[in-house]
PDB file of C-alpha atoms in Angstrom:
ATOM      1  CA  MET A   1    -118.097   8.720 -44.956  1.00 56.00           C
ATOM      2  CA  SER A   2    -116.239   9.165 -48.277  1.00 84.00           C
ATOM      3  CA  ARG A   3    -114.729  12.534 -49.129  1.00 82.00           C
ATOM      4  CA  ILE A   4    -116.982  12.847 -52.206  1.00 90.00           C
ATOM      5  CA  ARG A   5    -120.032  12.321 -49.993  1.00 92.00           C
ATOM      6  CA  VAL A   6    -118.704  15.036 -47.693  1.00 94.00           C
ATOM      7  CA  VAL A   7    -118.405  17.399 -50.685  1.00 96.00           C
ATOM      8  CA  GLU A   8    -121.921  16.491 -51.884  1.00 94.00           C
ATOM      9  CA  ASP A   9    -123.354  17.216 -48.439  1.00 95.00           C
ATOM     10  CA  LEU A  10    -121.393  20.477 -48.287  1.00 96.00           C
ATOM     11  CA  LEU A  11    -122.666  21.766 -51.647  1.00 95.00           C
ATOM     12  CA  PHE A  12    -126.035  20.016 -52.030  1.00 93.00           C
ATOM     13  CA  ASP A  13    -128.022  23.271 -52.215  1.00 93.00           C
ATOM     14  CA  THR A  14    -125.769  25.045 -54.715  1.00 95.00           C
ATOM     15  CA  PHE A  15    -123.673  22.683 -56.853  1.00 96.00           C
ATOM     16  CA  LYS A  16    -123.864  19.230 -58.379  1.00 94.00           C
ATOM     17  CA  VAL A  17    -120.657  17.286 -57.648  1.00 95.00           C
ATOM     18  CA  LEU A  18    -118.740  15.237 -60.240  1.00 94.00           C
ATOM     19  CA  ASN A  19    -116.445  12.521 -58.888  1.00 92.00           C
ATOM     20  CA  GLY A  20    -113.216  12.643 -60.900  1.00 91.00           C
ATOM     21  CA  LEU A  21    -111.019  11.195 -58.158  1.00 91.00           C
ATOM     22  CA  PRO A  22    -108.153  10.634 -57.810  1.00 91.00           C
ATOM     23  CA  ASN A  23    -107.462  13.481 -60.260  1.00 93.00           C
ATOM     24  CA  TYR A  24    -110.165  16.116 -59.794  1.00 95.00           C
ATOM     25  CA  ILE A  25    -113.473  17.145 -58.266  1.00 96.00           C
ATOM     26  CA  GLY A  26    -115.962  18.977 -60.474  1.00 96.00           C
ATOM     27  CA  ILE A  27    -118.869  21.143 -59.375  1.00 97.00           C
ATOM     28  CA  GLU A  28    -121.722  22.458 -61.560  1.00 96.00           C
ATOM     29  CA  GLU A  29    -124.068  25.247 -60.477  1.00 96.00           C
ATOM     30  CA  LYS A  30    -127.646  24.069 -59.966  1.00 92.00           C
ATOM     31  CA  ASP A  31    -130.706  25.978 -61.147  1.00 87.00           C
ATOM     32  CA  ALA A  32    -132.319  28.540 -58.817  1.00 83.00           C
ATOM     33  CA  ILE A  33    -129.812  28.316 -55.977  1.00 89.00           C
ATOM     34  CA  GLU A  34    -130.031  30.092 -52.630  1.00 85.00           C
ATOM     35  CA  PHE A  35    -127.017  32.384 -52.519  1.00 91.00           C
ATOM     36  CA  ASP A  36    -125.274  33.957 -49.549  1.00 94.00           C
ATOM     37  CA  HIS A  37    -121.838  35.475 -50.147  1.00 95.00           C
ATOM     38  CA  MET A  38    -120.262  34.570 -46.805  1.00 96.00           C
ATOM     39  CA  ILE A  39    -121.707  31.046 -46.771  1.00 96.00           C
ATOM     40  CA  MET A  40    -120.457  30.453 -50.319  1.00 96.00           C
ATOM     41  CA  GLU A  41    -116.967  31.610 -49.392  1.00 97.00           C
ATOM     42  CA  SER A  42    -116.983  29.287 -46.399  1.00 97.00           C
ATOM     43  CA  LYS A  43    -118.076  26.321 -48.519  1.00 97.00           C
ATOM     44  CA  LEU A  44    -115.448  26.941 -51.182  1.00 97.00           C
ATOM     45  CA  ARG A  45    -112.772  27.337 -48.513  1.00 97.00           C
ATOM     46  CA  ARG A  46    -113.775  23.931 -47.112  1.00 97.00           C
ATOM     47  CA  LEU A  47    -113.832  22.398 -50.620  1.00 97.00           C
ATOM     48  CA  ILE A  48    -110.325  23.668 -51.347  1.00 97.00           C
ATOM     49  CA  SER A  49    -109.115  22.249 -48.030  1.00 96.00           C
ATOM     50  CA  ILE A  50    -110.527  18.834 -49.001  1.00 96.00           C
ATOM     51  CA  GLY A  51    -108.818  19.100 -52.387  1.00 96.00           C
ATOM     52  CA  GLU A  52    -105.498  19.851 -50.721  1.00 95.00           C
ATOM     53  CA  ASP A  53    -105.896  16.911 -48.339  1.00 94.00           C
ATOM     54  CA  LEU A  54    -106.694  14.567 -51.233  1.00 94.00           C
ATOM     55  CA  GLN A  55    -103.758  15.950 -53.263  1.00 93.00           C
ATOM     56  CA  ILE A  56    -105.861  16.120 -56.416  1.00 94.00           C
ATOM     57  CA  LYS A  57    -104.791  17.892 -59.581  1.00 94.00           C
ATOM     58  CA  ARG A  58    -107.609  20.431 -59.761  1.00 96.00           C
ATOM     59  CA  ILE A  59    -111.117  21.532 -58.846  1.00 97.00           C
ATOM     60  CA  SER A  60    -113.345  22.559 -61.759  1.00 97.00           C
ATOM     61  CA  ALA A  61    -116.337  24.834 -61.258  1.00 98.00           C
ATOM     62  CA  SER A  62    -119.053  25.521 -63.845  1.00 97.00           C
ATOM     63  CA  ILE A  63    -121.358  28.526 -63.383  1.00 97.00           C
ATOM     64  CA  ASN A  64    -124.274  29.848 -65.433  1.00 96.00           C
ATOM     65  CA  ARG A  65    -123.733  33.233 -67.093  1.00 95.00           C
ATOM     66  CA  SER A  66    -127.478  33.976 -67.020  1.00 92.00           C
ATOM     67  CA  SER A  67    -127.785  33.336 -63.281  1.00 92.00           C
ATOM     68  CA  GLU A  68    -128.589  36.315 -61.099  1.00 93.00           C
ATOM     69  CA  HIS A  69    -125.610  35.277 -58.965  1.00 93.00           C
ATOM     70  CA  TYR A  70    -123.159  35.011 -61.878  1.00 96.00           C
ATOM     71  CA  THR A  71    -121.069  38.099 -61.070  1.00 96.00           C
ATOM     72  CA  ASP A  72    -120.814  37.253 -57.376  1.00 96.00           C
ATOM     73  CA  LEU A  73    -119.915  33.620 -58.046  1.00 97.00           C
ATOM     74  CA  SER A  74    -117.348  34.592 -60.669  1.00 97.00           C
ATOM     75  CA  ASN A  75    -115.694  37.091 -58.338  1.00 97.00           C
ATOM     76  CA  ILE A  76    -115.588  34.615 -55.439  1.00 97.00           C
ATOM     77  CA  LEU A  77    -113.962  31.967 -57.635  1.00 98.00           C
ATOM     78  CA  LYS A  78    -111.362  34.473 -58.816  1.00 97.00           C
ATOM     79  CA  ASP A  79    -110.713  35.536 -55.211  1.00 97.00           C
ATOM     80  CA  PHE A  80    -109.903  31.886 -54.452  1.00 98.00           C
ATOM     81  CA  ARG A  81    -107.564  31.837 -57.481  1.00 97.00           C
ATOM     82  CA  PHE A  82    -109.727  29.808 -59.807  1.00 98.00           C
ATOM     83  CA  GLU A  83    -108.678  30.494 -63.412  1.00 97.00           C
ATOM     84  CA  LEU A  84    -111.127  30.854 -66.305  1.00 96.00           C
ATOM     85  CA  TYR A  85    -110.739  27.735 -68.455  1.00 95.00           C
ATOM     86  CA  ALA A  86    -113.485  28.061 -71.086  1.00 94.00           C
ATOM     87  CA  SER A  87    -116.866  29.513 -71.942  1.00 97.00           C
ATOM     88  CA  ARG A  88    -119.342  26.831 -72.956  1.00 96.00           C
ATOM     89  CA  VAL A  89    -122.686  26.359 -74.687  1.00 97.00           C
ATOM     90  CA  GLU A  90    -125.039  23.872 -73.021  1.00 97.00           C
ATOM     91  CA  VAL A  91    -127.860  22.260 -75.017  1.00 98.00           C
ATOM     92  CA  TYR A  92    -130.973  20.187 -74.368  1.00 98.00           C
ATOM     93  CA  ARG A  93    -132.946  17.637 -76.396  1.00 98.00           C
ATOM     94  CA  ASP A  94    -136.027  15.630 -75.468  1.00 98.00           C
ATOM     95  CA  LEU A  95    -135.514  12.025 -76.595  1.00 98.00           C
ATOM     96  CA  ASP A  96    -139.153  10.904 -76.670  1.00 96.00           C
ATOM     97  CA  ASP A  97    -139.422  11.286 -80.455  1.00 94.00           C
ATOM     98  CA  LEU A  98    -136.019   9.774 -81.240  1.00 95.00           C
ATOM     99  CA  ASP A  99    -135.851   6.536 -83.254  1.00 89.00           C
ATOM    100  CA  ILE A 100    -133.708   3.986 -81.418  1.00 85.00           C
ATOM    101  CA  ASN A 101    -133.047   2.016 -84.630  1.00 83.00           C
ATOM    102  CA  ILE A 102    -130.719   4.446 -86.406  1.00 83.00           C
ATOM    103  CA  ASN A 103    -128.326   2.772 -88.828  1.00 80.00           C
ATOM    104  CA  GLY A 104    -125.075   4.082 -90.208  1.00 83.00           C
ATOM    105  CA  PHE A 105    -121.923   2.931 -88.438  1.00 92.00           C
ATOM    106  CA  GLU A 106    -120.439  -0.058 -86.644  1.00 94.00           C
ATOM    107  CA  TRP A 107    -119.780   0.345 -82.920  1.00 95.00           C
ATOM    108  CA  ARG A 108    -117.573  -1.536 -80.474  1.00 96.00           C
ATOM    109  CA  SER A 109    -117.182  -0.957 -76.749  1.00 96.00           C
ATOM    110  CA  LEU A 110    -114.649  -1.958 -74.125  1.00 97.00           C
ATOM    111  CA  SER A 111    -117.251  -4.332 -72.685  1.00 96.00           C
ATOM    112  CA  ASP A 112    -117.141  -6.346 -75.929  1.00 92.00           C
ATOM    113  CA  PHE A 113    -113.454  -7.130 -75.268  1.00 89.00           C
ATOM    114  CA  THR A 114    -112.780  -6.546 -78.981  1.00 90.00           C
ATOM    115  CA  ILE A 115    -110.713  -3.456 -78.168  1.00 93.00           C
ATOM    116  CA  SER A 116    -108.235  -2.809 -75.379  1.00 95.00           C
ATOM    117  CA  GLU A 117    -108.033   0.137 -73.003  1.00 96.00           C
ATOM    118  CA  ASP A 118    -104.792   1.203 -74.685  1.00 96.00           C
ATOM    119  CA  GLU A 119    -106.463   1.213 -78.120  1.00 96.00           C
ATOM    120  CA  PHE A 120    -109.380   3.192 -76.783  1.00 97.00           C
ATOM    121  CA  LYS A 121    -107.085   5.778 -75.164  1.00 97.00           C
ATOM    122  CA  HIS A 122    -105.053   6.020 -78.391  1.00 97.00           C
ATOM    123  CA  TYR A 123    -108.061   6.941 -80.541  1.00 97.00           C
ATOM    124  CA  TRP A 124    -109.529   9.176 -77.854  1.00 97.00           C
ATOM    125  CA  GLU A 125    -106.243  11.083 -77.732  1.00 96.00           C
ATOM    126  CA  ARG A 126    -106.233  11.395 -81.539  1.00 96.00           C
ATOM    127  CA  CYS A 127    -109.760  12.824 -81.460  1.00 95.00           C
ATOM    128  CA  MET A 128    -108.752  15.355 -78.822  1.00 94.00           C
ATOM    129  CA  SER A 129    -105.594  16.374 -80.696  1.00 92.00           C
ATOM    130  CA  SER A 130    -107.490  18.414 -83.295  1.00 83.00           C
ATOM    131  CA  SER A 131    -110.518  19.445 -81.246  1.00 84.00           C
ATOM    132  CA  GLU A 132    -111.717  23.045 -81.339  1.00 83.00           C
ATOM    133  CA  ASN A 133    -112.206  22.828 -77.572  1.00 85.00           C
ATOM    134  CA  ALA A 134    -109.526  24.122 -75.222  1.00 81.00           C
ATOM    135  CA  SER A 135    -106.739  21.640 -74.506  1.00 83.00           C
ATOM    136  CA  SER A 136    -107.180  19.323 -71.532  1.00 86.00           C
ATOM    137  CA  THR A 137    -104.804  19.383 -68.573  1.00 83.00           C
ATOM    138  CA  LEU A 138    -105.233  15.641 -67.899  1.00 89.00           C
ATOM    139  CA  SER A 139    -103.264  12.731 -69.325  1.00 93.00           C
ATOM    140  CA  MET A 140    -105.169   9.970 -71.137  1.00 96.00           C
ATOM    141  CA  ASP A 141    -104.738   7.670 -68.135  1.00 95.00           C
ATOM    142  CA  GLU A 142    -106.276  10.380 -65.969  1.00 94.00           C
ATOM    143  CA  HIS A 143    -109.146  10.840 -68.437  1.00 95.00           C
ATOM    144  CA  LEU A 144    -109.947   7.134 -68.295  1.00 96.00           C
ATOM    145  CA  ASP A 145    -109.640   7.169 -64.492  1.00 95.00           C
ATOM    146  CA  SER A 146    -112.254   9.941 -64.505  1.00 94.00           C
ATOM    147  CA  VAL A 147    -114.615   7.821 -66.608  1.00 96.00           C
ATOM    148  CA  LYS A 148    -114.229   4.943 -64.142  1.00 95.00           C
ATOM    149  CA  SER A 149    -114.829   7.211 -61.126  1.00 92.00           C
ATOM    150  CA  GLU A 150    -117.811   9.106 -62.552  1.00 92.00           C
ATOM    151  CA  LEU A 151    -119.632   6.285 -64.348  1.00 94.00           C
ATOM    152  CA  GLY A 152    -119.070   3.428 -61.927  1.00 91.00           C
ATOM    153  CA  ASP A 153    -119.410  -0.302 -62.598  1.00 91.00           C
ATOM    154  CA  ASN A 154    -120.774  -0.066 -66.151  1.00 90.00           C
ATOM    155  CA  TRP A 155    -118.105   2.306 -67.466  1.00 96.00           C
ATOM    156  CA  ARG A 156    -116.765  -0.203 -70.011  1.00 97.00           C
ATOM    157  CA  SER A 157    -120.061  -0.423 -71.916  1.00 96.00           C
ATOM    158  CA  SER A 158    -120.103   3.369 -72.289  1.00 97.00           C
ATOM    159  CA  CYS A 159    -116.623   3.569 -73.865  1.00 98.00           C
ATOM    160  CA  LYS A 160    -117.350   3.142 -77.575  1.00 97.00           C
ATOM    161  CA  LEU A 161    -115.372   3.381 -80.805  1.00 97.00           C
ATOM    162  CA  VAL A 162    -117.173   3.984 -84.106  1.00 97.00           C
ATOM    163  CA  TYR A 163    -115.906   2.167 -87.199  1.00 96.00           C
ATOM    164  CA  VAL A 164    -116.123   2.396 -90.974  1.00 93.00           C
ATOM    165  CA  GLN A 165    -114.952  -0.781 -92.744  1.00 90.00           C
ATOM    166  CA  ASP A 166    -113.100  -1.955 -89.620  1.00 90.00           C
ATOM    167  CA  LYS A 167    -111.332   1.400 -89.317  1.00 94.00           C
ATOM    168  CA  PRO A 168    -111.852   3.376 -86.066  1.00 96.00           C
ATOM    169  CA  ILE A 169    -112.943   6.930 -86.899  1.00 96.00           C
ATOM    170  CA  GLY A 170    -114.319   8.304 -83.646  1.00 96.00           C
ATOM    171  CA  VAL A 171    -115.092   8.021 -79.944  1.00 97.00           C
ATOM    172  CA  SER A 172    -118.339   8.429 -78.040  1.00 98.00           C
ATOM    173  CA  ILE A 173    -119.000   7.810 -74.325  1.00 98.00           C
ATOM    174  CA  PRO A 174    -122.788   7.806 -73.740  1.00 98.00           C
ATOM    175  CA  HIS A 175    -124.029   7.374 -70.175  1.00 98.00           C
ATOM    176  CA  ILE A 176    -126.814   8.132 -67.722  1.00 97.00           C
ATOM    177  CA  GLU A 177    -125.657  11.025 -65.576  1.00 95.00           C
ATOM    178  CA  PRO A 178    -124.815   9.786 -62.039  1.00 92.00           C
ATOM    179  CA  GLY A 179    -127.412  10.835 -59.496  1.00 88.00           C
ATOM    180  CA  THR A 180    -130.211  10.809 -62.108  1.00 93.00           C
ATOM    181  CA  LEU A 181    -132.440   8.123 -63.582  1.00 94.00           C
ATOM    182  CA  ASP A 182    -132.948   9.469 -67.092  1.00 97.00           C
ATOM    183  CA  GLU A 183    -130.514  12.283 -67.932  1.00 97.00           C
ATOM    184  CA  GLY A 184    -128.397  11.277 -70.911  1.00 98.00           C
ATOM    185  CA  ARG A 185    -124.953  12.758 -71.487  1.00 98.00           C
ATOM    186  CA  LEU A 186    -121.860  12.105 -73.583  1.00 98.00           C
ATOM    187  CA  PHE A 187    -118.740  12.127 -71.442  1.00 97.00           C
ATOM    188  CA  TYR A 188    -116.846  12.666 -74.696  1.00 97.00           C
ATOM    189  CA  PHE A 189    -117.642  12.779 -78.412  1.00 97.00           C
ATOM    190  CA  GLY A 190    -115.229  13.343 -81.282  1.00 95.00           C
ATOM    191  CA  LEU A 191    -113.683  12.173 -84.568  1.00 96.00           C
ATOM    192  CA  VAL A 192    -110.069  11.466 -85.492  1.00 96.00           C
ATOM    193  CA  PRO A 193    -108.468  14.350 -87.435  1.00 95.00           C
ATOM    194  CA  GLU A 194    -108.621  12.804 -90.933  1.00 94.00           C
ATOM    195  CA  GLU A 195    -112.380  12.133 -90.611  1.00 93.00           C
ATOM    196  CA  GLN A 196    -113.363  15.621 -89.511  1.00 91.00           C
ATOM    197  CA  GLY A 197    -115.182  17.868 -91.971  1.00 87.00           C
ATOM    198  CA  ARG A 198    -116.677  14.977 -93.972  1.00 88.00           C
ATOM    199  CA  GLY A 199    -120.232  15.383 -92.751  1.00 89.00           C
ATOM    200  CA  GLN A 200    -120.240  12.273 -90.559  1.00 93.00           C
ATOM    201  CA  SER A 201    -120.491  13.918 -87.133  1.00 95.00           C
ATOM    202  CA  THR A 202    -124.237  14.556 -87.227  1.00 96.00           C
ATOM    203  CA  LEU A 203    -125.186  10.907 -87.843  1.00 95.00           C
ATOM    204  CA  ILE A 204    -122.626   9.588 -85.346  1.00 96.00           C
ATOM    205  CA  HIS A 205    -123.933  12.011 -82.715  1.00 97.00           C
ATOM    206  CA  LEU A 206    -127.517  10.981 -83.530  1.00 97.00           C
ATOM    207  CA  GLN A 207    -126.607   7.322 -83.074  1.00 96.00           C
ATOM    208  CA  SER A 208    -125.016   8.275 -79.739  1.00 97.00           C
ATOM    209  CA  LEU A 209    -128.343   9.812 -78.704  1.00 97.00           C
ATOM    210  CA  SER A 210    -130.128   6.594 -79.693  1.00 96.00           C
ATOM    211  CA  PHE A 211    -127.774   4.677 -77.379  1.00 96.00           C
ATOM    212  CA  LEU A 212    -128.748   7.063 -74.582  1.00 97.00           C
ATOM    213  CA  LYS A 213    -132.439   6.378 -75.187  1.00 97.00           C
ATOM    214  CA  GLN A 214    -131.789   2.628 -75.151  1.00 95.00           C
ATOM    215  CA  MET A 215    -130.022   3.095 -71.806  1.00 96.00           C
ATOM    216  CA  GLY A 216    -133.161   4.727 -70.368  1.00 97.00           C
ATOM    217  CA  ALA A 217    -132.516   8.426 -70.951  1.00 98.00           C
ATOM    218  CA  THR A 218    -135.589  10.562 -71.642  1.00 98.00           C
ATOM    219  CA  TYR A 219    -133.579  13.708 -72.397  1.00 98.00           C
ATOM    220  CA  TYR A 220    -130.063  14.734 -73.355  1.00 98.00           C
ATOM    221  CA  ILE A 221    -127.810  17.455 -71.959  1.00 97.00           C
ATOM    222  CA  GLY A 222    -124.764  18.293 -74.061  1.00 97.00           C
ATOM    223  CA  SER A 223    -122.121  20.992 -74.074  1.00 96.00           C
ATOM    224  CA  THR A 224    -119.154  22.271 -76.009  1.00 96.00           C
ATOM    225  CA  HIS A 225    -116.850  25.263 -75.920  1.00 95.00           C
ATOM    226  CA  GLU A 226    -118.140  28.457 -77.513  1.00 95.00           C
ATOM    227  CA  THR A 227    -115.191  28.316 -79.915  1.00 93.00           C
ATOM    228  CA  ASN A 228    -116.307  24.894 -81.227  1.00 94.00           C
ATOM    229  CA  VAL A 229    -118.688  26.064 -83.926  1.00 94.00           C
ATOM    230  CA  ARG A 230    -118.717  22.699 -85.713  1.00 93.00           C
ATOM    231  CA  MET A 231    -120.036  20.861 -82.665  1.00 96.00           C
ATOM    232  CA  GLN A 232    -122.682  23.519 -82.116  1.00 96.00           C
ATOM    233  CA  LYS A 233    -123.900  22.894 -85.688  1.00 96.00           C
ATOM    234  CA  VAL A 234    -124.100  19.169 -84.949  1.00 97.00           C
ATOM    235  CA  PHE A 235    -126.262  19.901 -81.906  1.00 98.00           C
ATOM    236  CA  LEU A 236    -128.618  22.066 -83.946  1.00 97.00           C
ATOM    237  CA  ASN A 237    -128.758  19.523 -86.792  1.00 97.00           C
ATOM    238  CA  ASN A 238    -129.943  16.907 -84.307  1.00 97.00           C
ATOM    239  CA  GLY A 239    -132.723  19.008 -82.790  1.00 97.00           C
ATOM    240  CA  CYS A 240    -130.938  20.311 -79.694  1.00 98.00           C
ATOM    241  CA  SER A 241    -131.780  23.740 -78.323  1.00 97.00           C
ATOM    242  CA  ILE A 242    -129.500  26.041 -76.350  1.00 96.00           C
ATOM    243  CA  LYS A 243    -130.156  25.678 -72.624  1.00 94.00           C
ATOM    244  CA  ALA A 244    -127.480  27.901 -71.111  1.00 95.00           C
ATOM    245  CA  HIS A 245    -124.154  29.670 -71.563  1.00 97.00           C
ATOM    246  CA  THR A 246    -121.711  28.699 -68.843  1.00 97.00           C
ATOM    247  CA  GLU A 247    -118.154  29.382 -67.719  1.00 97.00           C
ATOM    248  CA  SER A 248    -115.704  26.806 -66.395  1.00 97.00           C
ATOM    249  CA  TYR A 249    -113.057  27.757 -63.856  1.00 98.00           C
ATOM    250  CA  TYR A 250    -110.147  25.579 -62.715  1.00 97.00           C
ATOM    251  CA  LYS A 251    -108.179  25.750 -59.480  1.00 97.00           C
ATOM    252  CA  TYR A 252    -104.907  23.848 -59.760  1.00 95.00           C
ATOM    253  CA  PHE A 253    -103.019  22.298 -56.846  1.00 93.00           C
ATOM    254  CA  LYS A 254     -99.238  22.204 -56.769  1.00 81.00           C
ATOM    255  CA  ASN A 255     -98.940  19.675 -53.950  1.00 62.00           C
ATOM    256  CA  ARG A 256    -100.422  16.788 -55.910  1.00 53.00           C
ATOM    257  CA  ARG A 257     -99.098  13.340 -55.024  1.00 50.00           C
ATOM    258  CA  VAL A 258     -96.702  11.989 -57.700  1.00 46.00           C
TER     259      VAL A 258
END
């Protein structure tokens, strides 16, 4: 049995597991969980042990601030030396009424073989360089490894660059969330620094949602850091509603394989 399957079985009643191996394991609190303090401590202790054995870079944990267990979960994570990384806003949009024929920009993906992985990483890094979100702790190679691990065989078709007159201006990575049949998410969305603030984000994001619907998504879950006011406006412009306010905690490992 794979280590990720072991983690999924360990946390099935409390957290959704994100496979970011070989660099990280992510866990997201599920709705309406059964909570027992001692059992939760035992599960996190086992998860940390697995992380140490795998020599990963970090474990990320996302918890809901409106959950009745928020304070207990937050304190347990801190006791295990998880550090607060960011507070986030999570949004929801039903895609039933969304037009799938939205025009505006040219798109190319890695599956087209018109762009290379190095080009894609270059523009992704440029988008991240001026983001209002907190800085990432992963290298671009590690980010792309995470896409491959989480999205599986079709990861190339999800890695898209958006163009204006043959000039790349942004990155979007639409996909169906692993473990679901119809939950649409964007692994990443952003514009290069010189294109930000020009009013293009809303249409590019809307086109990204249309890709999700074409892929079979019936609804969209998105998130951004609370400090990223511009992205929150894009969500609202495209009919998203706030679903939850969450906190992300990271536990870093010093014994990671080099």
